[in-house]
Tab-separated table of C-alpha atoms in Angstrom:
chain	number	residue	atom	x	y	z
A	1346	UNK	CA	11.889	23.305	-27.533
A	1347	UNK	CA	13.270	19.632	-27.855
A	1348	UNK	CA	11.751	17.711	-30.387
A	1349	UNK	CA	10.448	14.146	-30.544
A	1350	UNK	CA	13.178	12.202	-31.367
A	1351	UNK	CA	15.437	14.374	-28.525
A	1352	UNK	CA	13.243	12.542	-25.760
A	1353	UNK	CA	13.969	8.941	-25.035
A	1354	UNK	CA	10.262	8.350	-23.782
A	1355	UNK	CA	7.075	10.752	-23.327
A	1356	UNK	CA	6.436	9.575	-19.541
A	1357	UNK	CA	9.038	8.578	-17.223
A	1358	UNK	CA	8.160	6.283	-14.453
A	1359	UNK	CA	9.892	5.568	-11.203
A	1360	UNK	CA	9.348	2.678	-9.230
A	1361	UNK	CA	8.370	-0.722	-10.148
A	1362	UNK	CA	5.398	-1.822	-7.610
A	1363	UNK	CA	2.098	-2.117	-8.246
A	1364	UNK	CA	1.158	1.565	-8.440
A	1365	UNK	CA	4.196	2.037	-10.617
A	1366	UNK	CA	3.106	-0.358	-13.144
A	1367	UNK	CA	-0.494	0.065	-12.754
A	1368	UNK	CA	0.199	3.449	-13.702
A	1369	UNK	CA	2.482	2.794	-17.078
A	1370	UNK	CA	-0.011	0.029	-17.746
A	1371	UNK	CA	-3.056	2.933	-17.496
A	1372	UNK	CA	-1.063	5.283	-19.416
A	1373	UNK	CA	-0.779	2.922	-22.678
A	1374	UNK	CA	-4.249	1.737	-22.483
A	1375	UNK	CA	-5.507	5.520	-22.383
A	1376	UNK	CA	-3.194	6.806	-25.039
A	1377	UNK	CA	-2.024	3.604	-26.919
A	1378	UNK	CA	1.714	4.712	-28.610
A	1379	UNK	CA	2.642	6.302	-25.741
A	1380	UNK	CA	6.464	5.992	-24.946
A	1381	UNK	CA	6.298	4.788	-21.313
A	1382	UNK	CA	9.522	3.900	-19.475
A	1383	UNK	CA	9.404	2.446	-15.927
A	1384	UNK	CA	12.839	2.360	-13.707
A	1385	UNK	CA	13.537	0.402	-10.916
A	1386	UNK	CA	15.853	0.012	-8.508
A	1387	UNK	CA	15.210	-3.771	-7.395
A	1388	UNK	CA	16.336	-6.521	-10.064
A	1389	UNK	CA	12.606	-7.271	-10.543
A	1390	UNK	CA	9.049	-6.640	-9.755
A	1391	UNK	CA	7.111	-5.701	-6.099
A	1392	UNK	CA	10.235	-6.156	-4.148
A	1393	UNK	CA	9.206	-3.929	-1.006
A	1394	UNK	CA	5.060	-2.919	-0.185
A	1395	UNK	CA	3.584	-4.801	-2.982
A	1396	UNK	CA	5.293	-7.903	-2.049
A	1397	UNK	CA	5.496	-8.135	1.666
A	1398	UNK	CA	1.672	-7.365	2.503
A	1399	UNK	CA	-0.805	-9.544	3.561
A	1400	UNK	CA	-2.516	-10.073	0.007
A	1401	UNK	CA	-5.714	-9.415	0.783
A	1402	UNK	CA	-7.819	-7.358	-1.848
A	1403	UNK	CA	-10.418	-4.882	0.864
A	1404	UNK	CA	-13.643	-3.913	0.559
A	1405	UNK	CA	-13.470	-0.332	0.984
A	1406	UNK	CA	-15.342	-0.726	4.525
A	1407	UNK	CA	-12.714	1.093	6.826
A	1408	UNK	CA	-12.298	4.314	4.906
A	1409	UNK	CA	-14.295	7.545	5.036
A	1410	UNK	CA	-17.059	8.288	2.688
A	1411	UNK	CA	-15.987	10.802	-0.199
A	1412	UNK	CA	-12.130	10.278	0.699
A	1413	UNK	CA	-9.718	8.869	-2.199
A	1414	UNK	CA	-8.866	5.189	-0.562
A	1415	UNK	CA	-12.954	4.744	-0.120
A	1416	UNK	CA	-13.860	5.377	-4.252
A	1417	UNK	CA	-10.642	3.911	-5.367
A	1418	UNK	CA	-10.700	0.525	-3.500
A	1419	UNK	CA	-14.295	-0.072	-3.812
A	1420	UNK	CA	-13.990	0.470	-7.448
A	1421	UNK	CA	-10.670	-0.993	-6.955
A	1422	UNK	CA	-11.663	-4.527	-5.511
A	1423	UNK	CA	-13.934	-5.372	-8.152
A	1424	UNK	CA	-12.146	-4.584	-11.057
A	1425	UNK	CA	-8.776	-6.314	-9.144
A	1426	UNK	CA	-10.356	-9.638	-9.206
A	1427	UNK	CA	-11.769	-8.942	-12.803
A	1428	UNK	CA	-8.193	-8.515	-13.870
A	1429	UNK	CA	-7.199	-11.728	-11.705
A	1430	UNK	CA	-9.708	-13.817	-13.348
A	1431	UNK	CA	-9.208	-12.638	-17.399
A	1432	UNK	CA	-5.142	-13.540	-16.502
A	1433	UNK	CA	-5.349	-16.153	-14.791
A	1434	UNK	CA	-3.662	-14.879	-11.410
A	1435	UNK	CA	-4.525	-16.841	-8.259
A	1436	UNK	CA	-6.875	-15.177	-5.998
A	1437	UNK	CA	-10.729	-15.665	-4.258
A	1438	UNK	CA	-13.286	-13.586	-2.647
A	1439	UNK	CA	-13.483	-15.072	0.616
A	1440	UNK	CA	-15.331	-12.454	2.664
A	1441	UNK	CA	-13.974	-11.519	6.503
A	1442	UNK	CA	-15.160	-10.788	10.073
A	1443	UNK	CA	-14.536	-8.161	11.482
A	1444	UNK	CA	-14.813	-9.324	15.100
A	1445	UNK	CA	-15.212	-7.118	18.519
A	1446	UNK	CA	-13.930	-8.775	21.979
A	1447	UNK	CA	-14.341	-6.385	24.111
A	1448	UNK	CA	-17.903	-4.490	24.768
A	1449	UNK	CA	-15.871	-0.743	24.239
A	1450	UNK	CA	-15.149	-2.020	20.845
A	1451	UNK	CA	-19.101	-2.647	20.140
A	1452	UNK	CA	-20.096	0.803	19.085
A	1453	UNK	CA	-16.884	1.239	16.973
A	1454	UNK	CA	-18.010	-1.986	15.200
A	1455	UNK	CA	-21.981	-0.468	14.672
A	1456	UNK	CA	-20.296	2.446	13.233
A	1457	UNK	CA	-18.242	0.317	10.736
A	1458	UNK	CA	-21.943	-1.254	10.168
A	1459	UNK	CA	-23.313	1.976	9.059
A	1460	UNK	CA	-20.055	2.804	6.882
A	1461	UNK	CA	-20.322	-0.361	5.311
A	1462	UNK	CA	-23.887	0.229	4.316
A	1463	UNK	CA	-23.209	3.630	3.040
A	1464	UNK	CA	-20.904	2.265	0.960
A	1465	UNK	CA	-22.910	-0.336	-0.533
A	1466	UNK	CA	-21.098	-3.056	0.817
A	1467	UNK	CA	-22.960	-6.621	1.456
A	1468	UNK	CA	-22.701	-6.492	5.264
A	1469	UNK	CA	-24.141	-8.892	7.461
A	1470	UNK	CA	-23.648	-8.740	11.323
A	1471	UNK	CA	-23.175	-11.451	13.848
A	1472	UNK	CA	-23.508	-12.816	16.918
A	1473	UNK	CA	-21.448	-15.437	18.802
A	1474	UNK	CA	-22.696	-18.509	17.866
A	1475	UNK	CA	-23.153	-17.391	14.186
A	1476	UNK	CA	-19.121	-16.468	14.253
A	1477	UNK	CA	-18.617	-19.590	15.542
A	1478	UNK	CA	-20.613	-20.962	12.125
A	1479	UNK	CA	-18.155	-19.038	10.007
A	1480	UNK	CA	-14.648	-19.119	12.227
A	1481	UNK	CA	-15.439	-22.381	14.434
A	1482	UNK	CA	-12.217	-21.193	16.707
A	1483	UNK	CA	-12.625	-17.328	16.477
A	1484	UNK	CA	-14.304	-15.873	20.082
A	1485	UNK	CA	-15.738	-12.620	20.332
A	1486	UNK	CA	-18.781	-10.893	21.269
A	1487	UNK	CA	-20.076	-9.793	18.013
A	1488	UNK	CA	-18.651	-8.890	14.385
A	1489	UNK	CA	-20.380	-8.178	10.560
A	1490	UNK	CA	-19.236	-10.135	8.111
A	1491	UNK	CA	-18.116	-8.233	4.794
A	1492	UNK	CA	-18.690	-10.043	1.793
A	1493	UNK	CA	-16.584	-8.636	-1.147
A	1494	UNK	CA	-12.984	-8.886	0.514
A	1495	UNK	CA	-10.652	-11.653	-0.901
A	1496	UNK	CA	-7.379	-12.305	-1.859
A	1497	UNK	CA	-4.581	-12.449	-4.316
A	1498	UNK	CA	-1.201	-12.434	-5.453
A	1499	UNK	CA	-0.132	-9.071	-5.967
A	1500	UNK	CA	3.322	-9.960	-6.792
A	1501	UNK	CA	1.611	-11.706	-9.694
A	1502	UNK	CA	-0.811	-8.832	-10.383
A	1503	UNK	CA	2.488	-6.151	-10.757
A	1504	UNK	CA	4.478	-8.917	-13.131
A	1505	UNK	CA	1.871	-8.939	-15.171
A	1506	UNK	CA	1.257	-5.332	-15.556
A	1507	UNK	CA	5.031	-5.146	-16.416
A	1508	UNK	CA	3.956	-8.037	-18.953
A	1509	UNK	CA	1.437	-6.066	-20.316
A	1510	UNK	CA	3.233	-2.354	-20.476
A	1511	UNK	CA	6.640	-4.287	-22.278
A	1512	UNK	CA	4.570	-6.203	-25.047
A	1513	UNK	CA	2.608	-2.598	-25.769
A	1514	UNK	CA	6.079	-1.509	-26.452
A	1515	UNK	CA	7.303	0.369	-23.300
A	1516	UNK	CA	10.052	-0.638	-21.346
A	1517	UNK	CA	10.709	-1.682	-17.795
A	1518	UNK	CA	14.550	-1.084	-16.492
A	1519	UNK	CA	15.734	-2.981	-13.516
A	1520	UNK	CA	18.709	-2.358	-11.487
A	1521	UNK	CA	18.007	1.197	-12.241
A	1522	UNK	CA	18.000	3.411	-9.133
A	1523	UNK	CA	17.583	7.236	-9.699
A	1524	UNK	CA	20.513	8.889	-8.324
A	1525	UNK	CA	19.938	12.776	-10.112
A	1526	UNK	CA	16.571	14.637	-11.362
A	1527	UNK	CA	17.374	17.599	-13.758
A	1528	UNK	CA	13.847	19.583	-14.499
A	1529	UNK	CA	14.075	22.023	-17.615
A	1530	UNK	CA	11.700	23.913	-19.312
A	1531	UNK	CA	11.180	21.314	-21.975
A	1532	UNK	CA	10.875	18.247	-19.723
A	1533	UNK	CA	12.636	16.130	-16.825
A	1534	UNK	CA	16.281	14.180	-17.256
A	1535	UNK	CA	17.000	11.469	-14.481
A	1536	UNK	CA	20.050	10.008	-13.875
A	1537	UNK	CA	20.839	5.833	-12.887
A	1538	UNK	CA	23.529	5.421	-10.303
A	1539	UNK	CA	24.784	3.238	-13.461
A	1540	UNK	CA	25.069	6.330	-15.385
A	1541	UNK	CA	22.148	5.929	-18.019
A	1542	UNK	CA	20.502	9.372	-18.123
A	1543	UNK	CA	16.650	9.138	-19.310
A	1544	UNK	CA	14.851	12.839	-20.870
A	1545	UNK	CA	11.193	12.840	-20.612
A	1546	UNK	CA	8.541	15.080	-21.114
A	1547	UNK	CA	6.756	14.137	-17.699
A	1548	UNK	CA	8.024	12.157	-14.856
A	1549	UNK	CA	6.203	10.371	-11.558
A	1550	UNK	CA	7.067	9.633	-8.803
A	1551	UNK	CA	5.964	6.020	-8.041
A	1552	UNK	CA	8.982	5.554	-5.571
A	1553	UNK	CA	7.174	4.066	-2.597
A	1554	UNK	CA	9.520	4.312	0.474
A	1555	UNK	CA	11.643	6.363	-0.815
A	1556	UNK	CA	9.408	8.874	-3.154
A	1557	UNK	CA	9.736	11.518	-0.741
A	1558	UNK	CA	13.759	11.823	-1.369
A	1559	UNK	CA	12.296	11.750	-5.238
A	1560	UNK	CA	10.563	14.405	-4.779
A	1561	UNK	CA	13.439	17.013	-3.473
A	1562	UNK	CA	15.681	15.380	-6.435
A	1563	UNK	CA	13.170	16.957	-8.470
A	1564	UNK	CA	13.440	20.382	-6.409
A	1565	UNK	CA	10.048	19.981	-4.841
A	1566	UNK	CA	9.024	20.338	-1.251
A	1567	UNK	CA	6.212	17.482	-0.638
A	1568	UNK	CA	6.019	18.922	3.093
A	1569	UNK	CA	5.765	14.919	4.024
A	1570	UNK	CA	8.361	12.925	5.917
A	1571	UNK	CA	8.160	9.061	5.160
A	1572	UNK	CA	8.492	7.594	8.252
A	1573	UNK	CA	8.676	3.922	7.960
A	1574	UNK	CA	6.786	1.331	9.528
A	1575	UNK	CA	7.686	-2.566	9.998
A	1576	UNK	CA	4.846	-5.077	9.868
A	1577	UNK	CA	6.272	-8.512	11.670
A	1578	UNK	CA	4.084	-11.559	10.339
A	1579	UNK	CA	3.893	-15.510	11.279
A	1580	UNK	CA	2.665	-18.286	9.371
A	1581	UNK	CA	0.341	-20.269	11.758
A	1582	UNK	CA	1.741	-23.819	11.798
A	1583	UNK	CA	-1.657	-25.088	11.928
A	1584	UNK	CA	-3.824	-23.602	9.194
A	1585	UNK	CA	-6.506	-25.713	10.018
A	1586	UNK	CA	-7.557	-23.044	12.668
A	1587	UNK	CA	-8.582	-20.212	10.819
A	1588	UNK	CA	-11.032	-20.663	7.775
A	1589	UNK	CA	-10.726	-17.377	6.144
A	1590	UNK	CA	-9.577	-13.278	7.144
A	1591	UNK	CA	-10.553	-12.288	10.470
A	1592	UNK	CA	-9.733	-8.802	11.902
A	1593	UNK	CA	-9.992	-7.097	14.807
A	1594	UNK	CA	-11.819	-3.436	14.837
A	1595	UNK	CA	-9.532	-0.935	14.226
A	1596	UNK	CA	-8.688	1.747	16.519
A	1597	UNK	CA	-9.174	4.833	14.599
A	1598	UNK	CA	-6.907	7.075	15.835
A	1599	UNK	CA	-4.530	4.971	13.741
A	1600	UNK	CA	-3.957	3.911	10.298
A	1601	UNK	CA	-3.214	0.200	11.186
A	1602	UNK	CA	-5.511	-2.396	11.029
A	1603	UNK	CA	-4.427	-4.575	13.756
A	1604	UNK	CA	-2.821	-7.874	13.894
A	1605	UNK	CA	-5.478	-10.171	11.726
A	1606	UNK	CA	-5.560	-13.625	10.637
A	1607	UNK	CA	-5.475	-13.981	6.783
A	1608	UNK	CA	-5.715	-17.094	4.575
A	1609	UNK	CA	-3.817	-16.173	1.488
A	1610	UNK	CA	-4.815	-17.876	-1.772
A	1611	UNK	CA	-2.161	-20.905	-1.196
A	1612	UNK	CA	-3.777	-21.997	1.722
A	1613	UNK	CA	-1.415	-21.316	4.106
A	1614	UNK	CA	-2.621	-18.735	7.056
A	1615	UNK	CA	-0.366	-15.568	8.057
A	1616	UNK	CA	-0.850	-13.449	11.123
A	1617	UNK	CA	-0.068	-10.011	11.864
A	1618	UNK	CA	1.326	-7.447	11.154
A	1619	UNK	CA	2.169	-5.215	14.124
A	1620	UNK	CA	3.414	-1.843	13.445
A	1621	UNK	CA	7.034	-0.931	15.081
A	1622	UNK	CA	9.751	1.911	13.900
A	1623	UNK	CA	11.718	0.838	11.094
A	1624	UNK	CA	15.347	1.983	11.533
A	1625	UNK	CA	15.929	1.920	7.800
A	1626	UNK	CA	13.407	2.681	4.642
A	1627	UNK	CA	13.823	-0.835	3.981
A	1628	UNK	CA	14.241	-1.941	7.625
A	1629	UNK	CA	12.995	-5.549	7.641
A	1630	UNK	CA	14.454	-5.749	11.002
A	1631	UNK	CA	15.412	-4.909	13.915
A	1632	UNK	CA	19.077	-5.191	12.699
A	1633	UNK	CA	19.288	-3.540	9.668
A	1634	UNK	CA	19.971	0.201	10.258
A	1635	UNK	CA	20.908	2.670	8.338
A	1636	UNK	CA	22.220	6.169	9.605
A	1637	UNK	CA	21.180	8.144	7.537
A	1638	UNK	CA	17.745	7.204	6.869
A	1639	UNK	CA	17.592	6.876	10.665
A	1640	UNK	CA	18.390	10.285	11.178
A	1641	UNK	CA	16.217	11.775	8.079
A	1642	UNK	CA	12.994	10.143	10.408
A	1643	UNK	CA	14.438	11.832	13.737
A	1644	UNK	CA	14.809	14.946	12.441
A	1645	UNK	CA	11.548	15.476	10.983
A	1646	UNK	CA	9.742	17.152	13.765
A	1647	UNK	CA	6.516	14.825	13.380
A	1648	UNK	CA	8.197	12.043	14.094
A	1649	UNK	CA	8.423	13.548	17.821
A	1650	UNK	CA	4.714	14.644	17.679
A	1651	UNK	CA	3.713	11.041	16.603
A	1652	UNK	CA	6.083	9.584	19.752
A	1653	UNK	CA	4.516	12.112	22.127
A	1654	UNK	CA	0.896	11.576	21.593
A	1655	UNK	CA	1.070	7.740	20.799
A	1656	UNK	CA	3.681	6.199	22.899
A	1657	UNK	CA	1.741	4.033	24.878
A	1658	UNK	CA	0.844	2.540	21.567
A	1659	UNK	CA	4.234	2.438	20.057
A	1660	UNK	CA	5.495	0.927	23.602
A	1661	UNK	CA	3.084	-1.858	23.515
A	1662	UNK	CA	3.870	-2.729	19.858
A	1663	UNK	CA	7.636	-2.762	20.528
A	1664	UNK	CA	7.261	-4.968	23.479
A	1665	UNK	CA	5.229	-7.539	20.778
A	1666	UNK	CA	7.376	-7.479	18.406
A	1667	UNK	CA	10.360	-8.058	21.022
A	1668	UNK	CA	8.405	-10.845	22.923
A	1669	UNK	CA	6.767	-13.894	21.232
A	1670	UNK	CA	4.907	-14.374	24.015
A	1671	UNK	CA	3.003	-10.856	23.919
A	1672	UNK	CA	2.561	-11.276	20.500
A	1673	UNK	CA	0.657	-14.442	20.726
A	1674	UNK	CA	-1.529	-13.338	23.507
A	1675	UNK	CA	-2.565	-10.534	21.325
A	1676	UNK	CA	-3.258	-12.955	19.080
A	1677	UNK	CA	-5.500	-15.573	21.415
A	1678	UNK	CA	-7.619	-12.387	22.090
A	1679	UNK	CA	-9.353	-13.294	18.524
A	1680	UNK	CA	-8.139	-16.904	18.387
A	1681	UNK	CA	-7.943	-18.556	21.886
A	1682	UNK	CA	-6.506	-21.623	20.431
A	1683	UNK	CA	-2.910	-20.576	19.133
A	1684	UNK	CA	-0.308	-21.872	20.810
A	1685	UNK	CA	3.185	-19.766	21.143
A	1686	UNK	CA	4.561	-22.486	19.036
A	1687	UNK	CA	2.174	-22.357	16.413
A	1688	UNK	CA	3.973	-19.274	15.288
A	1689	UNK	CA	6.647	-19.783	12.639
A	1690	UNK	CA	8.131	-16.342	11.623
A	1691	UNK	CA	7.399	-14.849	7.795
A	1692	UNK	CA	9.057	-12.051	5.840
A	1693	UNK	CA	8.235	-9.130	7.660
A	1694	UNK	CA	6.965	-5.478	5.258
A	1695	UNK	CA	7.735	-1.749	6.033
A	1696	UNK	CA	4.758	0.751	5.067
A	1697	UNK	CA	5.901	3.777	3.512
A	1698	UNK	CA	3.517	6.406	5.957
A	1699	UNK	CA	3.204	9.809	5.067
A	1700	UNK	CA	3.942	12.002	8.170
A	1701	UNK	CA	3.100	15.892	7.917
A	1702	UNK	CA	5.550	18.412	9.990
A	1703	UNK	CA	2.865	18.906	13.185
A	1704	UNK	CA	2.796	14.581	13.564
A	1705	UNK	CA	-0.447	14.056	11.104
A	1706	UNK	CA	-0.493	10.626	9.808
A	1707	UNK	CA	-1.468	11.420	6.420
A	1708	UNK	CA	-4.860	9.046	6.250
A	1709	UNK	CA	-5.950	8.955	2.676
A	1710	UNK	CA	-3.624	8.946	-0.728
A	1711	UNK	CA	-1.760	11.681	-1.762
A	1712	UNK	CA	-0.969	12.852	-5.153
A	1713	UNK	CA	0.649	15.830	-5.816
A	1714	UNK	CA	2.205	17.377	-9.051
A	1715	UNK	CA	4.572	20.276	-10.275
A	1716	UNK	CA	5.534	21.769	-13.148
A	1717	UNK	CA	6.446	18.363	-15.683
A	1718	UNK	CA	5.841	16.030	-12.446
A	1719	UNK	CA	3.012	14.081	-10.684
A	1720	UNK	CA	4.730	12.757	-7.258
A	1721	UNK	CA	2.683	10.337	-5.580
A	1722	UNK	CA	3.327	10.936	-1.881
A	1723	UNK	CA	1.266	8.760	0.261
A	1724	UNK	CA	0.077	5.135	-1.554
A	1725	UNK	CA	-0.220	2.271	1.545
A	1726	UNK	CA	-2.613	-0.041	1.639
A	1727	UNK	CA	-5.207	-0.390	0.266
A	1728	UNK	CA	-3.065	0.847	-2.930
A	1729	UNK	CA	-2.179	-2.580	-4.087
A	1730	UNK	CA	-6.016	-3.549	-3.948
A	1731	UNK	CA	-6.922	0.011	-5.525
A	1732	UNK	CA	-3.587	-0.157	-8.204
A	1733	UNK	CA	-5.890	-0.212	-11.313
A	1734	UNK	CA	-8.082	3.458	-10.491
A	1735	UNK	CA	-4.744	4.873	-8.893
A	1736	UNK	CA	-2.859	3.949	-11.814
A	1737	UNK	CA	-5.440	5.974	-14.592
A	1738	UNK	CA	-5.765	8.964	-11.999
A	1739	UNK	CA	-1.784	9.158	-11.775
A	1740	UNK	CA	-1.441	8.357	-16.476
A	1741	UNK	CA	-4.450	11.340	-16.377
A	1742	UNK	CA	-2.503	13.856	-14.557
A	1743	UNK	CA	0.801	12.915	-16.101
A	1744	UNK	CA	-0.632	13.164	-19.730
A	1745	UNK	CA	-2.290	16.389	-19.142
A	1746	UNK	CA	1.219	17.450	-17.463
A	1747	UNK	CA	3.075	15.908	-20.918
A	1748	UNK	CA	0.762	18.001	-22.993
A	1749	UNK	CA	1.964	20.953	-21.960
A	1750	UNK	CA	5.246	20.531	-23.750
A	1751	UNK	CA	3.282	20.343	-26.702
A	1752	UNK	CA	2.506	17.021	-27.382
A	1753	UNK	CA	-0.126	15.204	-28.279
A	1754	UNK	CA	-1.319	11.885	-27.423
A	1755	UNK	CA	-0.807	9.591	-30.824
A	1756	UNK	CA	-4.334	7.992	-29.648
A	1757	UNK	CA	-6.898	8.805	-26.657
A	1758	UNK	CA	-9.962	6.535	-25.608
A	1759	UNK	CA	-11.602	8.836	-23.774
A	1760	UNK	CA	-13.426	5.835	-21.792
A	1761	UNK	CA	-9.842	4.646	-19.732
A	1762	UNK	CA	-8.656	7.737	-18.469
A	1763	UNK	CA	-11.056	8.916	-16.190
């Protein structure tokens, strides 16, 4: 057995977005004099999901009773814009509609009534003219209004957790991608593509779009294919339009939301995303392609499930992000208003979705551990708004998995680890 001084940390993180620092920032506050060391492969902070999202901080009212993204981002939301407040990051609870144009759309919306109501959730529905009191340019036939949703700057919300994990006396790498995992009895030893090799008791996986590939560095199966996602955004030109977040209903034989409007905490008013094939991990366009990421998606057989059952869908997301002109027409369907030119284009973001083997989108988050590991396999949104109970579920399993080397946390609160 190693001892102490033989490991250069007790918990080895990878991956520097939100979850990834929520979780080193949990695992000091439940066992304060932990070693915690966080590598990442970006030369800072929230470089991919975390940062290229639409910012808003959700409710909770899409997701299914019981499941893991329902308890964790309506305990999530709250305690979010508690931690936005004590630091001073910039963020508001605006509320949103959730607006239905078409009458087939009407009982999916009652349904997201009910949900909402089982959840707790201050939901208040509405008719035409009382839209038009909230979203004087928003048409539809009806819509609830969901009071708790808001938003905030999550690129903010992951510096300071990186803040906050370096000053308790852990350490955050950048420009440190993992290139080799070597898993021994007595622990885990990573490798940089620099060279720096790292031994910890524990490691997780907090890689994001890539924590699949993690995963089999470690020598685990996670029987998941990420199979990435792009989500095209414009800024509206004129703001003025749109007051606050307004979303369509969600189809729910999907795990996308639907282009929306959002009003981010600057002011300024982004719309989208769509959701088209990225031909890279890290695809934020059409051009950027890389082989052999390409080919890791084709050759996963769900991939060719997914394209079978849903290609209607795919096709008609394609064609808007290829045409401008599509795009905004989606768009007038909430908004009648926008003009094609009102559309200025913003960074686009990939989603790092979770496909099983017979084409299952994975729908809720997925954590998973081995012997010395906790992988975290399946983290979209609403992670960012759900980072802070993510982050002490992931630092619980990963202590308990650190603990079975023999060691002992120097300190537990019992109260932040739950």
């Amino acid at each position: 057995m190693m001892t102490h001084a033989a490991y250069d940390c007790d918990v080895l993180v990878i991956g520097g977005g939100i979850v990834g620092l929520s979780t080193a920032y949990a695992l000091q506050r439940a066992a304060p004099g932990t070693r915690v060391t966080v590598l990442e492969k970006e030369h800072g902070p929230a470089r991919h999901q975390t940062g290229r999202n639409s910012g808003v901080i959700h409710s909770g009212i899409y997701y299914r009773p019981g499941s893991l993204k329902a308890r964790y981002a309506l305990r999530g939301s709250a305690e979010l814009a508690d931690f936005c407040a004590e630091h001073s990051i910039a963020h508001a609870i605006t509320g949103k509609l959730i607006v239905a144009t078409e009458r087939s759309e009407l009982p999916r919306l009652h349904g997201l009534v009910q949900r909402g109501r089982e959840h707790g959730l201050p939901v208040r529905e509405l008719g035409p003219a009382q839209i038009a009191e909230y979203e004087p340019e928003v048409r539809g036939l009806a819509a609830i209004r969901v009071g708790t949703t808001g938003v905030c700057d999550f690129t903010a919300v992951a510096t300071r957790f990186a803040t906050e994990v370096t000053a308790a006396g852990g350490i955050v790498r950048y420009g440190a991608e993992v290139t080799a995992i070597d898993r021994r009895a007595w622990g885990v030893a990573v490798r940089t593509a620099d060279g720096l090799v790292v031994r910890a008791r524990t490691l997780v996986n907090c890689a994001g779009l890539h924590c699949d590939r993690v995963a089999r560095l470690a020598g685990d199966d996670p029987a998941v294919r990420i199979v990435p996602f792009r989500g095209e955004y414009y800024e509206l030109a004129r703001p003025e339009l749109v007051r606050g977040l307004v979303y369509p209903v969600p189809d729910p034989a999907f795990p996308f939301l639907g282009v929306h409007l959002t009003r981010g905490y600057d002011g300024s008013v982004h719309v989208g995303p769509n959701a088209v094939p990225a031909l890279a991990r890290e695809g934020y366009g059409w051009p950027v392609v890389r082989p052999a990421e390409l080919l890791s998606t084709l050759s996963w057989p769900g991939t060719w499930h997914i394209a079978r059952r849903h290609w209607r869908y795919g096709a008609g997301e394609v064609h808007r992000s290829l045409s401008k002109s599509a795009f905004t027409q989606a768009v007038r369907r909430l908004l009648p208003a926008v003009r094609e030119e009102d559309l200025r284009p913003s960074p686009a973001g990939v989603r790092a979705q979770a496909v099983l083997k017979d084409g299952t989108l994975v729908d809720d988050f997925l954590i998973r551990e081995a012997p010395h590991t906790v992988h975290v396999l399946n983290a979209p949104s609403p992670a960012a708004t759900a980072c802070l109970p993510i982050g002490r579920e992931v630092a619980r399993r990963a202590l308990r998995r650190a603990q079975e080397t023999g060691w002992r946390p120097p300190a537990v609160e019992s109260g932040h680890c739950v």
